[in-house]
Coordinates of C-alpha atoms in Angstrom, one line a residue:
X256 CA -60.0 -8.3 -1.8
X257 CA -60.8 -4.5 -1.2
X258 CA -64.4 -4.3 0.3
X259 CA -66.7 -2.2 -2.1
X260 CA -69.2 0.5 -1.4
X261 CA -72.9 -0.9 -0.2
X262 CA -74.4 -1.9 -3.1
X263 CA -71.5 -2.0 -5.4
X264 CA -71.8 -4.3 -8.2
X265 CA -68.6 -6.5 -8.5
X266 CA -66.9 -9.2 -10.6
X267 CA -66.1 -12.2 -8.4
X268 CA -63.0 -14.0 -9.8
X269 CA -62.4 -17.9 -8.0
X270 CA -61.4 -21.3 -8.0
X271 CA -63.4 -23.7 -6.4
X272 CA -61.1 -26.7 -4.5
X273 CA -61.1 -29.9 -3.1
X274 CA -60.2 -29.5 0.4
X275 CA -59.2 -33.6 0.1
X276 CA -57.0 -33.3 -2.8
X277 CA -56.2 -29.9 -3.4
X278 CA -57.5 -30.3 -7.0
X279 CA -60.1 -28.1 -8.4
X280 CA -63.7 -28.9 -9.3
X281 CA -64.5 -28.9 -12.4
X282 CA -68.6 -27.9 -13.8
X283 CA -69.6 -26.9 -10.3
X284 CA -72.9 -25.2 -10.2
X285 CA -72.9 -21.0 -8.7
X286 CA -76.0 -19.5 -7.9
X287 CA -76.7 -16.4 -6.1
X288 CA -78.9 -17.1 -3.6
X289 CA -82.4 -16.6 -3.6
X290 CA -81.9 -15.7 -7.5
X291 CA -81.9 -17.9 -10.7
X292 CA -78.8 -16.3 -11.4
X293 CA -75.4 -18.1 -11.5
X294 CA -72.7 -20.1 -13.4
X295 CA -70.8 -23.1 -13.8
X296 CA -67.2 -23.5 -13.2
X297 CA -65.2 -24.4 -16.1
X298 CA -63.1 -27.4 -16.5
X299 CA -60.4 -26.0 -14.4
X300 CA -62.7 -24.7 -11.6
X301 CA -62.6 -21.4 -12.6
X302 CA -65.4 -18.7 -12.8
X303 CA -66.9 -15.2 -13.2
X304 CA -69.5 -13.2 -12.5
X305 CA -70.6 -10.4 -11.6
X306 CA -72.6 -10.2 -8.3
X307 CA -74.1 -7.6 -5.8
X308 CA -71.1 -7.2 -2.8
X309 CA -74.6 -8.2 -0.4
X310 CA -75.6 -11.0 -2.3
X311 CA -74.1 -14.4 -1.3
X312 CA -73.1 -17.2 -3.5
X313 CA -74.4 -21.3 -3.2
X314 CA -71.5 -24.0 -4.2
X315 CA -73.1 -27.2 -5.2
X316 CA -71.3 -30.2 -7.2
X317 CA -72.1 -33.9 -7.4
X318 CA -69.6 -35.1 -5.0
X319 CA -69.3 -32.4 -2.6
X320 CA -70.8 -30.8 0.7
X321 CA -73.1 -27.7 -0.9
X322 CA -71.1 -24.5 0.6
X323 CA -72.8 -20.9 1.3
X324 CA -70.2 -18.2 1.3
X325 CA -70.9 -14.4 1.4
X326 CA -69.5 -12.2 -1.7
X327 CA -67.6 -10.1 1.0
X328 CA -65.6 -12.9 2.1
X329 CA -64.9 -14.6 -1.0
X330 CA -61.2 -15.4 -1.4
X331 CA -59.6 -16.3 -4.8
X332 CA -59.8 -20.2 -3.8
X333 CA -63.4 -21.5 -2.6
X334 CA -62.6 -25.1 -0.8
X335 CA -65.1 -27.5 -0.9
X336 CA -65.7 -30.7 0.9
X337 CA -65.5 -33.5 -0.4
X338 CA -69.1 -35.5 1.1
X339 CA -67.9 -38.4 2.8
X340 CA -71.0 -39.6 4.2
X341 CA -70.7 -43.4 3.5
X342 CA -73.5 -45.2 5.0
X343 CA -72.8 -48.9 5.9
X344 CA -76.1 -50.2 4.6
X345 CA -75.3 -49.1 1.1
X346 CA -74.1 -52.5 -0.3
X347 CA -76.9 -54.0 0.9
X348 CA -79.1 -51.6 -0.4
X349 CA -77.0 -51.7 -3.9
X350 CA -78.6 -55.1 -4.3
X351 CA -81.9 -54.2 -4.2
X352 CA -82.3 -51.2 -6.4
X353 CA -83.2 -52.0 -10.4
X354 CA -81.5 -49.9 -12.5
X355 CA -83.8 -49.9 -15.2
X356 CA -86.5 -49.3 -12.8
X357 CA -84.7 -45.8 -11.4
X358 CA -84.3 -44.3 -14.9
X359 CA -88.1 -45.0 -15.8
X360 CA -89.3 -43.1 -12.5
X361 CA -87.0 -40.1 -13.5
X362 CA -88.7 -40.3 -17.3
X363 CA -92.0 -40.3 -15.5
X364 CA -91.1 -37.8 -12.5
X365 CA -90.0 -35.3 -15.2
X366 CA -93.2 -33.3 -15.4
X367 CA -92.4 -33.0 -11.4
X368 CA -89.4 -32.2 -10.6
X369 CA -88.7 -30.0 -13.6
X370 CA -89.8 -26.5 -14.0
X371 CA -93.6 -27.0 -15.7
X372 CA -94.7 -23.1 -15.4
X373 CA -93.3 -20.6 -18.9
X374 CA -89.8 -20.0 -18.2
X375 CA -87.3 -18.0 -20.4
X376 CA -83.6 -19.4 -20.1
X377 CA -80.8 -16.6 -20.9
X378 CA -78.0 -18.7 -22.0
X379 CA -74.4 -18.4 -22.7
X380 CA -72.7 -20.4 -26.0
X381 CA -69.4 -21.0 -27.0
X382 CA -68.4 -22.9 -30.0
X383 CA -65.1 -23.7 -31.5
X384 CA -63.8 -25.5 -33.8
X385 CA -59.8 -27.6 -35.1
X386 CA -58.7 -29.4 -37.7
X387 CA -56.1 -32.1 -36.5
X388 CA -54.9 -29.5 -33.8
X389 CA -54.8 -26.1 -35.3
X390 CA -58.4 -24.3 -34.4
X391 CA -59.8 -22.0 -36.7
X392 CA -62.8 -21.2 -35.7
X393 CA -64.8 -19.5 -32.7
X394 CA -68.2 -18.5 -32.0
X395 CA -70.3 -17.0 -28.8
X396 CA -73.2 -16.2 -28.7
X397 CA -76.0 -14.9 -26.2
X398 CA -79.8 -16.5 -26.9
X399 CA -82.9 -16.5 -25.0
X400 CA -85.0 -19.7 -25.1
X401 CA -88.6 -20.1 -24.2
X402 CA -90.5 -22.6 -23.1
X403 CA -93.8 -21.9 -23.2
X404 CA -94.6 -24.8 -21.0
X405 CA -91.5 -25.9 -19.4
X406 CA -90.4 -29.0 -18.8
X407 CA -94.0 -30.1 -18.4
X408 CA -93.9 -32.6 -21.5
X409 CA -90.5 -33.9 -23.5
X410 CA -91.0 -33.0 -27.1
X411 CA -89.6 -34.6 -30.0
X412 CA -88.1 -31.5 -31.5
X413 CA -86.7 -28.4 -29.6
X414 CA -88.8 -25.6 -32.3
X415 CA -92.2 -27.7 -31.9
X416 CA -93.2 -25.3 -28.8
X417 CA -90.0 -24.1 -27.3
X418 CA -88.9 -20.4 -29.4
X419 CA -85.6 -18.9 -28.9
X420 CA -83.8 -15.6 -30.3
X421 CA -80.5 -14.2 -31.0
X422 CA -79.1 -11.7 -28.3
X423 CA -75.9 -11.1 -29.2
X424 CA -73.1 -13.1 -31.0
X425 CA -69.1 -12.5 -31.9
X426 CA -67.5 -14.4 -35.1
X427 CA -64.1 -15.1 -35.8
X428 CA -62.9 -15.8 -39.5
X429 CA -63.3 -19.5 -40.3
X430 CA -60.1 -20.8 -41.2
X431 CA -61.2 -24.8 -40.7
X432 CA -61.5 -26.5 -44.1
X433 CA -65.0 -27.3 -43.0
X434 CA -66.0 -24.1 -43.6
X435 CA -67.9 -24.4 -46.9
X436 CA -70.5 -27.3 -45.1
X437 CA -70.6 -25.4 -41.1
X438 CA -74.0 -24.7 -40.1
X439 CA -73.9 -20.5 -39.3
X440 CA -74.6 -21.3 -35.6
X441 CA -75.4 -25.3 -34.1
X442 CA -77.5 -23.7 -31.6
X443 CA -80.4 -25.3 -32.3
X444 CA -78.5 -29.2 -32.2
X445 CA -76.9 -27.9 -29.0
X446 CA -80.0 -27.3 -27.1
X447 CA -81.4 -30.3 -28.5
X448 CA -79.4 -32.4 -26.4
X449 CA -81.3 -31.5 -23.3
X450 CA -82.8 -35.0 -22.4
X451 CA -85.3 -33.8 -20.1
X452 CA -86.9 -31.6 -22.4
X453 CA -86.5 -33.1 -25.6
X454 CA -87.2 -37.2 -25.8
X455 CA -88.4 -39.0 -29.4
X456 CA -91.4 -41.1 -29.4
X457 CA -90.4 -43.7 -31.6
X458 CA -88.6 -46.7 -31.0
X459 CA -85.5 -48.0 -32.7
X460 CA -84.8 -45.6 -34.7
X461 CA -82.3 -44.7 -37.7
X462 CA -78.8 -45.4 -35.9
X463 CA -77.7 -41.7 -37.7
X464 CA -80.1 -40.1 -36.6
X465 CA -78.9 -40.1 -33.2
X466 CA -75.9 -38.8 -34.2
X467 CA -76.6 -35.2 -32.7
X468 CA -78.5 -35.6 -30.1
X469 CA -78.6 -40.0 -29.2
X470 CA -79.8 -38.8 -25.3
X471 CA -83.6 -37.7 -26.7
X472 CA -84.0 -41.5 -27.8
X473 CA -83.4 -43.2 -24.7
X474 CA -86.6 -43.1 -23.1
X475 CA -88.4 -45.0 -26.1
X476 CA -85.7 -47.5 -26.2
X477 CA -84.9 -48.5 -22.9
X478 CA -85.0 -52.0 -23.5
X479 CA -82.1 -51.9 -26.6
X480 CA -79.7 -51.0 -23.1
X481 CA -78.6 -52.4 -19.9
X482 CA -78.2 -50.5 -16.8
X483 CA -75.5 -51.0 -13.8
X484 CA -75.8 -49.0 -10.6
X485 CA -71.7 -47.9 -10.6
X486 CA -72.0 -46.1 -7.4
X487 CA -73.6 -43.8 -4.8
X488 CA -72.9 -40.4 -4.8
X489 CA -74.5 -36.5 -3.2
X490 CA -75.9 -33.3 -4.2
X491 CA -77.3 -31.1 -2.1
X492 CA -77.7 -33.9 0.8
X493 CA -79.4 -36.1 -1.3
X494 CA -78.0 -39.5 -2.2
X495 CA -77.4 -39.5 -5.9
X496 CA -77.9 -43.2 -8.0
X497 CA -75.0 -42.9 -10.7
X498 CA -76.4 -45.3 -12.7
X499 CA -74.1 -46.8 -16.3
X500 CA -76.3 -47.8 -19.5
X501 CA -74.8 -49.5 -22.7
X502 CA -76.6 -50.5 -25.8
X503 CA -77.5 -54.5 -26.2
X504 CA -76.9 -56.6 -29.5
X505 CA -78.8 -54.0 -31.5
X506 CA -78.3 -54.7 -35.0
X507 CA -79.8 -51.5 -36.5
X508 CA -76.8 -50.0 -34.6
X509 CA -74.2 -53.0 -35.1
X510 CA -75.1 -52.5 -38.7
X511 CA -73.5 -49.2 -38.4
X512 CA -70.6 -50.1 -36.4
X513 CA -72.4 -47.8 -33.8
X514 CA -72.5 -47.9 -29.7
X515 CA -74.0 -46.0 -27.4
X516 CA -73.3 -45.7 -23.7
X517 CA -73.1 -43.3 -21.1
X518 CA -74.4 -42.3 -17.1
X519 CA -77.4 -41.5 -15.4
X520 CA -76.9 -39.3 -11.9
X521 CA -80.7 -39.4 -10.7
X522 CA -81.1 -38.5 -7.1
X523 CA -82.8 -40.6 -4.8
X524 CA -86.8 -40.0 -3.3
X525 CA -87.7 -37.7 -6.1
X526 CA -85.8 -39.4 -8.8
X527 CA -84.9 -36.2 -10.6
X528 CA -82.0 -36.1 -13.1
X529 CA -78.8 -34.1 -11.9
X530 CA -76.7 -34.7 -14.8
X531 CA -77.0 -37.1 -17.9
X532 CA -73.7 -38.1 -19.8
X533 CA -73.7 -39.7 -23.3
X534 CA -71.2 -41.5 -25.9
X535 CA -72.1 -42.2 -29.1
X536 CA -69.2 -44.0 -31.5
X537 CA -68.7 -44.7 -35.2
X538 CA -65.9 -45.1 -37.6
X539 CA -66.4 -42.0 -38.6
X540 CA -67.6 -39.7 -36.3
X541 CA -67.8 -39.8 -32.7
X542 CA -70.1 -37.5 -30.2
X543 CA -69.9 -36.9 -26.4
X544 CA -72.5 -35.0 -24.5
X545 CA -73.1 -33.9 -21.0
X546 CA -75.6 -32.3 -19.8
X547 CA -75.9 -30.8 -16.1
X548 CA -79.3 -29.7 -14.3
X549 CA -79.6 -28.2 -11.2
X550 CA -82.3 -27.4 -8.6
X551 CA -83.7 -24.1 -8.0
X552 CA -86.2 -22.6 -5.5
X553 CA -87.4 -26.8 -5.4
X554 CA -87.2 -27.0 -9.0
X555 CA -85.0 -28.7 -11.6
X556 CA -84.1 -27.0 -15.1
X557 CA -80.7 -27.6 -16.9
X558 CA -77.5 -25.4 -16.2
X559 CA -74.6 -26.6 -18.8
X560 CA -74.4 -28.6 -21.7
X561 CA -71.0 -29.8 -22.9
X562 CA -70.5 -31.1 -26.3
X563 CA -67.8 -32.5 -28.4
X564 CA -67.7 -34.3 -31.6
X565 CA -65.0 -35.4 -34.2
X566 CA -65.6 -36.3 -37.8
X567 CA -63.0 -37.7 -40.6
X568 CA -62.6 -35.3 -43.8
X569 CA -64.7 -35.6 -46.4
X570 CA -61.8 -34.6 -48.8
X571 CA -60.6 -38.4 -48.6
X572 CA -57.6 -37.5 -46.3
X573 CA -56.6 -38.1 -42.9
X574 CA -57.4 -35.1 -41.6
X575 CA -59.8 -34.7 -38.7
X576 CA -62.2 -31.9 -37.4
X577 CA -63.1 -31.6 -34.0
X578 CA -66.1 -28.8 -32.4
X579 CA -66.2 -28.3 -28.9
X580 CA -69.4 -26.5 -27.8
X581 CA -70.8 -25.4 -24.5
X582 CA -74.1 -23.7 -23.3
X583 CA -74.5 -21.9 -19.9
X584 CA -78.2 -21.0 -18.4
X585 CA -76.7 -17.9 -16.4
X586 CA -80.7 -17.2 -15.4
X587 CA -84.3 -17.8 -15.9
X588 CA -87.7 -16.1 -15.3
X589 CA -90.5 -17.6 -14.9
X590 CA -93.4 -16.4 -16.3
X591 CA -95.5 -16.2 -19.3
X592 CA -93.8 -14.1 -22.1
X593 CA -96.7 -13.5 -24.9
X594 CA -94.1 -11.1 -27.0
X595 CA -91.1 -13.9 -27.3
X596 CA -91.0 -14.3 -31.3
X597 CA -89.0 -17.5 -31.7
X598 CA -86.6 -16.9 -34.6
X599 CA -84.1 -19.3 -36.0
X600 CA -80.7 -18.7 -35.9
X601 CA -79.6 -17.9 -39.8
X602 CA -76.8 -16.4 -40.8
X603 CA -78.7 -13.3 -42.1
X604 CA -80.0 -13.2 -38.4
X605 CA -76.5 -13.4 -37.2
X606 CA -74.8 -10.9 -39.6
X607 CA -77.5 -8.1 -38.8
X608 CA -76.7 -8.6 -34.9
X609 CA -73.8 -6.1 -34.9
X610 CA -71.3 -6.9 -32.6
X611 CA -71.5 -4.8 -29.2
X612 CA -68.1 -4.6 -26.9
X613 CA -69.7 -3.3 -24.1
X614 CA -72.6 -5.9 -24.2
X615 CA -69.6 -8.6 -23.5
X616 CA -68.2 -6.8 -21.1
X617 CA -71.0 -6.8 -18.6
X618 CA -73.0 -10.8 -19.9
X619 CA -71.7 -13.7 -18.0
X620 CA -69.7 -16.0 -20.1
X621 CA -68.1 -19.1 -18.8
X622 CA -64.5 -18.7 -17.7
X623 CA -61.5 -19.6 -20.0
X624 CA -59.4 -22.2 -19.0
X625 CA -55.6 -22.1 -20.3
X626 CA -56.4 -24.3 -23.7
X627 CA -59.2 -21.6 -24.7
X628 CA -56.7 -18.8 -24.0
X629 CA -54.4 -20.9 -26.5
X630 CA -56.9 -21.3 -29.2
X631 CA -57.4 -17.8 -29.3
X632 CA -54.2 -16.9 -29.5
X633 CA -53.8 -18.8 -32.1
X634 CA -57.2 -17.5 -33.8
X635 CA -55.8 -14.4 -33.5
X636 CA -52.6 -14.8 -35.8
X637 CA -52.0 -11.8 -37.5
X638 CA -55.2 -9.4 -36.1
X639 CA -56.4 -9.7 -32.5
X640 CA -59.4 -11.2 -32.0
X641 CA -61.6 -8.2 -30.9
X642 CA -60.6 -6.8 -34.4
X643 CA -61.6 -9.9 -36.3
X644 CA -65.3 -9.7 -34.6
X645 CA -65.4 -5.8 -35.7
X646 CA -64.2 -6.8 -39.0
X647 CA -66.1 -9.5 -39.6
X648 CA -69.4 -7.9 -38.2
X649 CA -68.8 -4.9 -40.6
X650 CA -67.5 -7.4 -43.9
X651 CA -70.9 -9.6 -43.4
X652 CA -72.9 -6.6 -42.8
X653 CA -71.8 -5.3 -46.4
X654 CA -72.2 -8.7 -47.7
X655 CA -76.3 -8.8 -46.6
X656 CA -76.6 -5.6 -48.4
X657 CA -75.3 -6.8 -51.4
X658 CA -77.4 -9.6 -51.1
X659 CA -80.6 -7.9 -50.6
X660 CA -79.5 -5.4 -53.7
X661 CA -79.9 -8.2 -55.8
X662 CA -82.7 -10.5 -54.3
X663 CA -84.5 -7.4 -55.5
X664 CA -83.3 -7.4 -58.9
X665 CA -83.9 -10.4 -59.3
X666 CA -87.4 -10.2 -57.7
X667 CA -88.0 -7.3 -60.9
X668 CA -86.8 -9.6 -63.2
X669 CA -89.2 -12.2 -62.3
X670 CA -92.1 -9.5 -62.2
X671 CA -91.6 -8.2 -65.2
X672 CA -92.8 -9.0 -68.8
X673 CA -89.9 -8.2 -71.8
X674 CA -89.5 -8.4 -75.2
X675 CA -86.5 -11.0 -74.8
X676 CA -85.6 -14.6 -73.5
X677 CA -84.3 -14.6 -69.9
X678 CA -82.7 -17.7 -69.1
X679 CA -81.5 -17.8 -65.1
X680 CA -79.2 -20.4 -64.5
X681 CA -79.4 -21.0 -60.4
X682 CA -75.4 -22.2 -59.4
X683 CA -73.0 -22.2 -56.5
X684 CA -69.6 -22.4 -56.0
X685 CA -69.8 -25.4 -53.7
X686 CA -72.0 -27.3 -56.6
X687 CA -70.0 -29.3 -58.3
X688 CA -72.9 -30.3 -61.1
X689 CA -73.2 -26.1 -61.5
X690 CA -69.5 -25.9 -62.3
X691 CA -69.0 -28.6 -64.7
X692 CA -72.4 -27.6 -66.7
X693 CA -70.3 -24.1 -67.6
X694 CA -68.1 -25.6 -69.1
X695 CA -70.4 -28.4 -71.6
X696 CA -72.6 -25.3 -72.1
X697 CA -70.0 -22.6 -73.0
X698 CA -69.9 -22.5 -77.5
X699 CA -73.9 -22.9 -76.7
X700 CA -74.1 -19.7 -74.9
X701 CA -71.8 -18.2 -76.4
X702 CA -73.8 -18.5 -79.6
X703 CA -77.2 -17.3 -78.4
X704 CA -75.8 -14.7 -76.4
X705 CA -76.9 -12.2 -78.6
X706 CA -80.7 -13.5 -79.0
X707 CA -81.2 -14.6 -75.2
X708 CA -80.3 -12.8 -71.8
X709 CA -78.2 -15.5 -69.7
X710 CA -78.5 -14.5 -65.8
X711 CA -76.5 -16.3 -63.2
X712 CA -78.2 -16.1 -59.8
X713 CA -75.4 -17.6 -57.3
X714 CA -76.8 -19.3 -54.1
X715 CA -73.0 -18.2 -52.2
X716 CA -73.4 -16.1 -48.9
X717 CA -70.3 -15.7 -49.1
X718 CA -68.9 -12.8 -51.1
X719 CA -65.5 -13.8 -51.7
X720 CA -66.2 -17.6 -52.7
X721 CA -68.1 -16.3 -55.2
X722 CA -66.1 -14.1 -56.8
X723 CA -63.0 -16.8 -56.9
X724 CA -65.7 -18.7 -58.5
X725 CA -66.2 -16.6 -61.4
X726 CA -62.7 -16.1 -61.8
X727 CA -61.4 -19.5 -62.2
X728 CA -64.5 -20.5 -64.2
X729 CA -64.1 -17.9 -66.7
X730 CA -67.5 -17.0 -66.0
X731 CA -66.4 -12.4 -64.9
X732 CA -67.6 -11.0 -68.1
X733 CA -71.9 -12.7 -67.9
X734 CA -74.4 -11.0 -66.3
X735 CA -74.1 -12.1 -62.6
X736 CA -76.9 -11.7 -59.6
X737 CA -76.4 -13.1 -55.7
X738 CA -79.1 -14.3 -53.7
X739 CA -78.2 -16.5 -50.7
X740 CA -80.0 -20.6 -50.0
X741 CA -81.7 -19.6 -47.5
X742 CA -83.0 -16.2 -49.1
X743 CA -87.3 -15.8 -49.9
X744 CA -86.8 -16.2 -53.5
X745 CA -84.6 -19.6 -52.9
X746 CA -87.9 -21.0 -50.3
X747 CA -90.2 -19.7 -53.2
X748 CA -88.8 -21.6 -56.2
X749 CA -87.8 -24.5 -53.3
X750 CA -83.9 -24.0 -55.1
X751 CA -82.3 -26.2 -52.5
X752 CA -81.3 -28.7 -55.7
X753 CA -79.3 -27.2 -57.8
X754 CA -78.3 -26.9 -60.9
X755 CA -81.7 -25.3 -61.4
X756 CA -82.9 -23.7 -64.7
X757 CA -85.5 -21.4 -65.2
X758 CA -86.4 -19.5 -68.7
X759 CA -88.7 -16.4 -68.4
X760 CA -91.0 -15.8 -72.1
X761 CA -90.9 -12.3 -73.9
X762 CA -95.0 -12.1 -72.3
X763 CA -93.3 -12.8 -69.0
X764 CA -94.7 -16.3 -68.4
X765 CA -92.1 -18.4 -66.2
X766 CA -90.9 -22.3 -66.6
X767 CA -89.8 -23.1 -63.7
X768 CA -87.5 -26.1 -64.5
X769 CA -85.8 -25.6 -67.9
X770 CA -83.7 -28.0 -69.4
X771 CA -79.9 -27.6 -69.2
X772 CA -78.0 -25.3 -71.6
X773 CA -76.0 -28.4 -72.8
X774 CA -78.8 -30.5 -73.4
X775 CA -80.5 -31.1 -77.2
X776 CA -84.0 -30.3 -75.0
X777 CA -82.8 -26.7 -74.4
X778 CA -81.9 -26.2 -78.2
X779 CA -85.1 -27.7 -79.4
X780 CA -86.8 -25.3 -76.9
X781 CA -85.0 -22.6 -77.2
X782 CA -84.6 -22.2 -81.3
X783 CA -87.8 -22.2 -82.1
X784 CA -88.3 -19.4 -79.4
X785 CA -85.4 -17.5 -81.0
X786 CA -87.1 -18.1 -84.7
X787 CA -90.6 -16.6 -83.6
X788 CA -88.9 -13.4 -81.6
X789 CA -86.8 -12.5 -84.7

């Protein structure tokens, strides 16, 4: 490694190794000291980042003597010893610590050991996504979160205080056959996961509702688990309780075919959590969580969450879909910020984020192991990956401004007062209901065609589902508007039910829910409104 120029920025490139096995360390935690700054190894040990040749770099993992090691005098491989500090008394010990008892202080010591002034957390998230084993999807994303309090309190949900925003993001095209029912970003679900922030009041709750996040509803049901101390481990040189819970004879979740178990690593003295790892099972999905926290300047806040979750088709098949989702914390401030607007994560947010190259090039990301570089060679198919984010930045971009072209339309239509019938008939390709009405209602509207203006106001974001809708359904030559589900006229009229029916009067009065076109209540309302215009 060439030595750089005094105050050269660099990229440091490394492994980090067992010494005792020769094997690398997988999730390791690297900091720049006497920064918040830093990274996780990936699952092969691997990482990046880009450091000041002065600065130095700290090496901690559960497991492992803590290691120190100066950017000059970094070498590809980074060997770290295992900590083999074994104290005889330990048995003995074993037999006197309650299980239970150590999790309950480190719920209680939260508001102590955690981070309780503002702190922003600039984090790193990588999402992808298979079906069986071909992958089809990929999303990263950079996002700031704020917590205007910090870890002072758990909440119940991650937007009742906490705020975050949208940095910067890349898309590939989403090939997975989930792809009409994907969420534009699971950001929010992710970061929900963080057990010592977020933790639900209420006991025994709805097994399903722990689907995506079961770690924020230990704490209020302690007593539906038991605990086993598995072992004693290090961080840091502190002794580490790794501490196995399992849910009882629980029949709201034996109902459900559902268990829950997982591992506390809480370190001993100040009881703080280090790690957290979680399993929740059913017969038809199944969700895996871990979630790593490490200590800064005296002070714990979480580093890396890793996700992964598989859920049988919906399409009656044997098909299965997998997503694999990580966030990194590559640095925090602390500090009030009074100009943080939180701003959920849409996917008109995401599409008028325009994808930035150079942005990528200089944010640290977690390394990719060998699968990663697999999945996106086989995202990439036909058009390279860098390409696809262009083009799809570009394609959605064009698709918002079609979008807003007609949410104002529409808006004028709904202002306005005419001398004819509007009847808006509120659909979306993905609506079942919607498609099979076009067809009961077609000699109907084709007979008051003439007398009545028919409007069809899709809720489809996306522009080429909706046009293959019209197609097959015989539906290109009406008079067509699109306006997406989560657009203002949508929250307005609350459309999030549809088929939805609305019939604006010649005086421009508005009835909100009309009947259906097939229905004898739309004849008998609409024939006598056709009588009195002629």
């Amino acid at each position: 490694m060439s030595i750089p120029a005094i105050g050269q920025i660099v990229r440091v490139n490394a492994t980090v190794v067992s010494t005792e096995t020769g094997e690398a360390v997988p999730f390791a935690s690297v900091q720049i000291v006497n920064t918040y700054e830093g990274t996780s190894t990936n699952s092969l040990g691997d990482f990046s980042i880009r450091v000041n040749q002065e600065d130095s770099l700290k090496i901690s993992c559960l497991g492992f003597v803590t290691r120190i090691v100066a950017v000059r005098n970094i070498s590809p491989e980074i060997l770290l010893e295992t900590d083999v500090k074994i104290l005889d008394d330990i048995i003995i010990r074993a037999q006197e610590i309650d299980p239970m008892s150590v999790v309950k202080k480190a719920f209680k010591r939260i508001k102590d050991n955690f981070i309780s002034d503002p702190v922003t957390m600039n984090t790193f998230y990588r999402h992808y996504c298979k079906d069986d084993s071909v992958y089809g999807r990929l999303i990263e994303a950079a996002v700031d979160v704020y917590k205007d309090k910090g870890y002072r309190k758990p909440k119940s949900m991650e937007a009742k205080k906490d705020r975050f925003r949208l940095v910067q993001s890349r898309r590939s095209f989403d090939k997975t056959f989930m792809k009409e029912n994907h969420i534009p970003i699971a950001f929010s679900e992710l970061i929900n996961t963080d057990v010592a922030a977020y933790q639900y009041a209420k006991k025994n709750p709805f097994p399903f509702m722990m689907i995506n996040a079961s770690g924020k509803y230990l704490k209020s049901n302690l007593k539906n688990y038991q605990f086993e101390l598995d072992r004693i481990s290090s961080i840091n040189g502190k002794e580490v309780y790794v501490i196995t819970y399992r849910s009882k004879s629980w029949k709201r979740m034996e109902l459900f075919g559902m268990t829950h178990s997982g591992t506390f690593y809480i370190t001993d003295g100040d009881y703080a959590f280090v790690k957290i790892e979680s399993e929740l099972g059913s017969g038809i999905r199944n969700v895996t969580d871990e979630i790593f926290y490490k200590e800064s300047r005296g002070k714990y806040h979480l580093s890396h969450i890793i996700h992964d979750s598989f859920a049988r088709s919906v399409r009656g098949d044997t098909t299965v879909h997998h997503a694999h989702i990580e966030l990194l914390v590559n640095n925090i401030r602390i500090g009030k910020d009074k100009d943080f607007k939180h701003q959920p994560i849409t996917e008109r947010v995401l599409t008028k984020n325009k994808y930035d190259s150079q942005f990528w090039k200089n944010y640290t990301v977690l390394s990719e192991n060998p699968l990663e570089k697999t999945i996106k060679r086989q995202l990439e198919g036909e058009q390279q990956l860098e390409d696809q984010f262009r083009e799809k930045s570009k394609k959605d971009l064009f698709n918002l401004e079609q979008l807003t072209v007609d949410h104002n339309t529409l808006n004028q239509i709904l202002a306005e007062s005419r001398d004819t019938l509007v009847y808006i008939d509120f659909w979306a390709s993905w609506c079942k209901p919607c498609l099979a009405e076009f067809k009961k209602s077609e000699k109907v509207i084709k007979a008051m065609e003439d007398k009545v203006r028919f409007l069809y106001v899709s809720l489809d974001s996306d522009l080429d589902k909706w046009q293959k809708a019209k197609l097959s359904h015989g539906l290109t030559d009406r008079e067509h508007l699109r306006i997406s589900n989560d657009s203002e006229i949508a929250k307005k009229y609350k459309l999030q039910t549809i088929p939805r029916y609305m019939l604006i009067y010649p005086d421009g009065r508005l009835l909100k829910n009309a009947p259906r076109p097939s229905t004898k209540k739309f004849k008998d309302l609409i024939e006598p409104l056709i009588a009195e215009s002629n």
